[in-house]
Amino acid sequence: TVLDTLSHSLYAIMKNNTIILVSALIVLSCWTSTAMALDIKSAAFSNGAAIPRQYTCEGRDVSPELQWEGAPVGTLSFALICDDPDAPMGTWVHWVIYNIPAVAGGLPEGIDTSESLKDGIRQGYADFQRTGYGGPCPPPGKPHRYFFRLYALDAMLTIKGKVTKESLLSAMQGHILAQAGLMGTYKR
């Protein structure tokens, strides 16, 4: 009968649409599970490897090139803190830099140590009592670890006064969308 034929046709259409819908959900699930997370790396050294001498107090003491990718949607700026938790007097801060524009995919080698840089980038005070990067300079002995922590933020930050690691961390509260880290070592 016509009704049976129509019923079988509707069933086939629903079955095909269900297959298409399930397939689309599987593809979407795979795509979101492989979405890129924020990642930071350096051409100068691999994660966990030794930092080359030129980036230390025994060399040219310039900041290493850093690259990152995978910033989440809504990122308006990046901030980076580099510190050494193995210092004899407690964690020693080597670099505080923030308001790096969201379009930046990294920082070149040898960033100027001025407080204000182009594109609105700002640098705070490291524990060397100056702005800008200060490279590894541990006392002789065991290797120290140097953590480069990158933060994707949903804001450009306005911080009054002398900017330190602590004041930057405070200003970032409620604005961190993602974090990534890179660790290098150095021994004298």
CSV table of C-alpha atoms in Angstrom, one decimal:
chain,number,residue,atom,x,y,z
A,1,THR,CA,0.0,0.0,0.0
A,2,VAL,CA,1.0,3.6,-0.3
A,3,LEU,CA,1.0,4.1,3.4
A,4,ASP,CA,3.5,1.2,3.9
A,5,THR,CA,5.7,2.6,1.2
A,6,LEU,CA,5.6,6.0,2.7
A,7,SER,CA,6.3,4.6,6.2
A,8,HIS,CA,9.3,2.7,4.9
A,9,SER,CA,10.6,5.8,3.1
A,10,LEU,CA,10.3,7.9,6.2
A,11,TYR,CA,12.1,5.2,8.2
A,12,ALA,CA,14.9,5.1,5.7
A,13,ILE,CA,15.3,9.0,5.7
A,14,MET,CA,15.3,9.0,9.6
A,15,LYS,CA,17.9,6.2,9.6
A,16,ASN,CA,20.1,8.0,7.2
A,17,ASN,CA,19.8,11.3,9.0
A,18,THR,CA,20.6,9.6,12.3
A,19,ILE,CA,23.7,8.1,10.7
A,20,ILE,CA,24.7,11.5,9.4
A,21,LEU,CA,24.1,13.1,12.8
A,22,VAL,CA,26.1,10.5,14.7
A,23,SER,CA,28.9,10.8,12.1
A,24,ALA,CA,29.0,14.6,12.5
A,25,LEU,CA,29.1,14.2,16.3
A,26,ILE,CA,32.0,11.8,16.1
A,27,VAL,CA,34.0,14.1,13.8
A,28,LEU,CA,33.2,17.1,16.1
A,29,SER,CA,34.3,15.1,19.1
A,30,CYS,CA,37.6,14.1,17.5
A,31,TRP,CA,38.2,17.7,16.3
A,32,THR,CA,37.6,19.2,19.8
A,33,SER,CA,39.7,16.6,21.6
A,34,THR,CA,42.7,17.4,19.3
A,35,ALA,CA,42.3,21.2,19.6
A,36,MET,CA,45.7,22.7,20.2
A,37,ALA,CA,46.6,23.7,23.8
A,38,LEU,CA,48.8,26.7,24.5
A,39,ASP,CA,52.5,25.6,24.0
A,40,ILE,CA,55.8,27.4,24.4
A,41,LYS,CA,59.2,26.4,23.0
A,42,SER,CA,62.6,27.8,22.1
A,43,ALA,CA,64.9,27.2,19.2
A,44,ALA,CA,67.7,27.7,21.7
A,45,PHE,CA,67.0,24.7,24.0
A,46,SER,CA,64.5,21.9,24.4
A,47,ASN,CA,62.2,21.5,27.4
A,48,GLY,CA,64.3,20.1,30.2
A,49,ALA,CA,67.7,20.7,28.4
A,50,ALA,CA,70.6,23.0,29.3
A,51,ILE,CA,70.3,26.7,28.4
A,52,PRO,CA,73.2,27.7,26.1
A,53,ARG,CA,75.8,29.9,27.7
A,54,GLN,CA,75.0,33.0,25.6
A,55,TYR,CA,71.7,33.4,27.4
A,56,THR,CA,73.4,33.5,30.8
A,57,CYS,CA,75.6,35.8,32.9
A,58,GLU,CA,78.6,33.9,31.6
A,59,GLY,CA,77.7,34.8,28.0
A,60,ARG,CA,76.0,37.7,26.3
A,61,ASP,CA,73.1,37.5,28.9
A,62,VAL,CA,70.4,38.0,26.2
A,63,SER,CA,66.9,36.6,26.3
A,64,PRO,CA,66.4,33.5,24.2
A,65,GLU,CA,64.0,33.3,21.3
A,66,LEU,CA,60.7,32.0,22.4
A,67,GLN,CA,57.8,30.8,20.2
A,68,TRP,CA,54.2,29.8,21.2
A,69,GLU,CA,51.0,28.6,19.6
A,70,GLY,CA,47.6,27.5,20.6
A,71,ALA,CA,46.3,30.6,22.2
A,72,PRO,CA,42.6,30.2,23.2
A,73,VAL,CA,39.9,32.3,21.6
A,74,GLY,CA,39.5,35.5,23.5
A,75,THR,CA,43.2,36.0,24.2
A,76,LEU,CA,44.1,39.8,24.2
A,77,SER,CA,47.6,39.6,25.5
A,78,PHE,CA,50.3,37.4,26.9
A,79,ALA,CA,52.5,37.6,29.9
A,80,LEU,CA,55.7,35.7,30.7
A,81,ILE,CA,57.6,35.1,34.0
A,82,CYS,CA,60.9,33.4,34.2
A,83,ASP,CA,62.2,32.2,37.6
A,84,ASP,CA,64.6,29.9,39.3
A,85,PRO,CA,63.1,27.9,42.2
A,86,ASP,CA,66.5,26.4,43.1
A,87,ALA,CA,68.2,29.7,44.1
A,88,PRO,CA,69.8,29.5,47.6
A,89,MET,CA,67.7,32.4,48.9
A,90,GLY,CA,64.4,31.1,47.5
A,91,THR,CA,62.9,31.6,44.0
A,92,TRP,CA,64.8,34.1,42.0
A,93,VAL,CA,62.9,36.1,39.3
A,94,HIS,CA,64.8,36.5,36.0
A,95,TRP,CA,62.2,38.1,33.8
A,96,VAL,CA,58.8,39.8,34.0
A,97,ILE,CA,57.2,40.8,30.7
A,98,TYR,CA,53.6,41.5,29.9
A,99,ASN,CA,51.1,43.1,27.5
A,100,ILE,CA,52.6,41.2,24.7
A,101,PRO,CA,50.0,41.6,21.9
A,102,ALA,CA,47.7,38.6,21.2
A,103,VAL,CA,49.0,38.5,17.6
A,104,ALA,CA,52.5,37.7,18.7
A,105,GLY,CA,53.6,34.2,18.2
A,106,GLY,CA,56.7,34.6,20.3
A,107,LEU,CA,59.6,36.9,21.2
A,108,PRO,CA,62.8,37.3,19.3
A,109,GLU,CA,66.3,36.7,20.9
A,110,GLY,CA,67.8,39.7,22.7
A,111,ILE,CA,64.7,41.7,23.8
A,112,ASP,CA,65.8,45.2,24.9
A,113,THR,CA,65.7,45.6,28.7
A,114,SER,CA,63.7,48.8,28.7
A,115,GLU,CA,60.5,49.0,30.7
A,116,SER,CA,58.5,50.1,27.7
A,117,LEU,CA,58.9,48.3,24.3
A,118,LYS,CA,57.1,48.7,21.0
A,119,ASP,CA,53.5,47.5,20.6
A,120,GLY,CA,52.7,48.3,24.2
A,121,ILE,CA,54.9,45.5,25.7
A,122,ARG,CA,56.0,46.3,29.2
A,123,GLN,CA,58.7,44.7,31.4
A,124,GLY,CA,58.8,44.6,35.2
A,125,TYR,CA,61.6,44.3,37.6
A,126,ALA,CA,63.5,41.0,38.0
A,127,ASP,CA,65.3,40.2,41.2
A,128,PHE,CA,68.4,41.8,39.7
A,129,GLN,CA,66.7,45.2,40.6
A,130,ARG,CA,66.4,46.2,36.9
A,131,THR,CA,63.9,45.7,34.2
A,132,GLY,CA,64.2,43.1,31.4
A,133,TYR,CA,65.8,39.7,31.2
A,134,GLY,CA,68.6,38.6,33.5
A,135,GLY,CA,70.0,35.2,32.5
A,136,PRO,CA,70.9,32.2,34.6
A,137,CYS,CA,73.7,32.9,37.0
A,138,PRO,CA,73.6,30.3,39.7
A,139,PRO,CA,76.4,29.7,42.2
A,140,PRO,CA,78.8,26.9,41.4
A,141,GLY,CA,77.3,23.5,42.1
A,142,LYS,CA,74.3,21.6,41.0
A,143,PRO,CA,72.2,22.6,38.0
A,144,HIS,CA,69.4,25.1,38.6
A,145,ARG,CA,66.0,24.9,36.8
A,146,TYR,CA,64.7,28.0,34.9
A,147,PHE,CA,60.9,28.1,34.3
A,148,PHE,CA,59.5,30.2,31.5
A,149,ARG,CA,55.8,30.4,32.2
A,150,LEU,CA,53.6,31.9,29.6
A,151,TYR,CA,50.1,33.1,30.3
A,152,ALA,CA,47.3,33.9,27.7
A,153,LEU,CA,45.2,36.7,29.1
A,154,ASP,CA,41.8,38.1,28.3
A,155,ALA,CA,42.9,41.7,28.9
A,156,MET,CA,45.7,44.2,28.5
A,157,LEU,CA,46.9,45.0,32.0
A,158,THR,CA,47.3,48.3,33.7
A,159,ILE,CA,49.6,48.0,36.7
A,160,LYS,CA,50.6,51.1,38.7
A,161,GLY,CA,54.0,51.5,40.3
A,162,LYS,CA,57.0,49.1,40.2
A,163,VAL,CA,55.9,45.9,38.5
A,164,THR,CA,57.2,42.7,40.0
A,165,LYS,CA,56.3,39.1,39.6
A,166,GLU,CA,54.0,39.4,42.6
A,167,SER,CA,52.2,42.5,41.3
A,168,LEU,CA,51.9,40.9,37.8
A,169,LEU,CA,50.4,37.7,39.2
A,170,SER,CA,48.0,39.7,41.2
A,171,ALA,CA,46.9,41.8,38.2
A,172,MET,CA,46.4,38.6,36.1
A,173,GLN,CA,44.0,37.1,38.6
A,174,GLY,CA,40.7,36.4,36.9
A,175,HIS,CA,42.2,37.0,33.4
A,176,ILE,CA,44.2,33.8,32.8
A,177,LEU,CA,42.7,31.8,29.9
A,178,ALA,CA,45.6,29.3,29.5
A,179,GLN,CA,49.2,28.6,30.7
A,180,ALA,CA,52.2,26.9,29.2
A,181,GLY,CA,55.7,26.3,30.5
A,182,LEU,CA,59.2,25.6,29.3
A,183,MET,CA,62.0,24.6,31.6
A,184,GLY,CA,65.7,24.8,31.0
A,185,THR,CA,68.7,24.1,33.2
A,186,TYR,CA,72.0,25.8,33.8
A,187,LYS,CA,75.1,24.9,35.9
A,188,ARG,CA,78.3,26.7,36.6
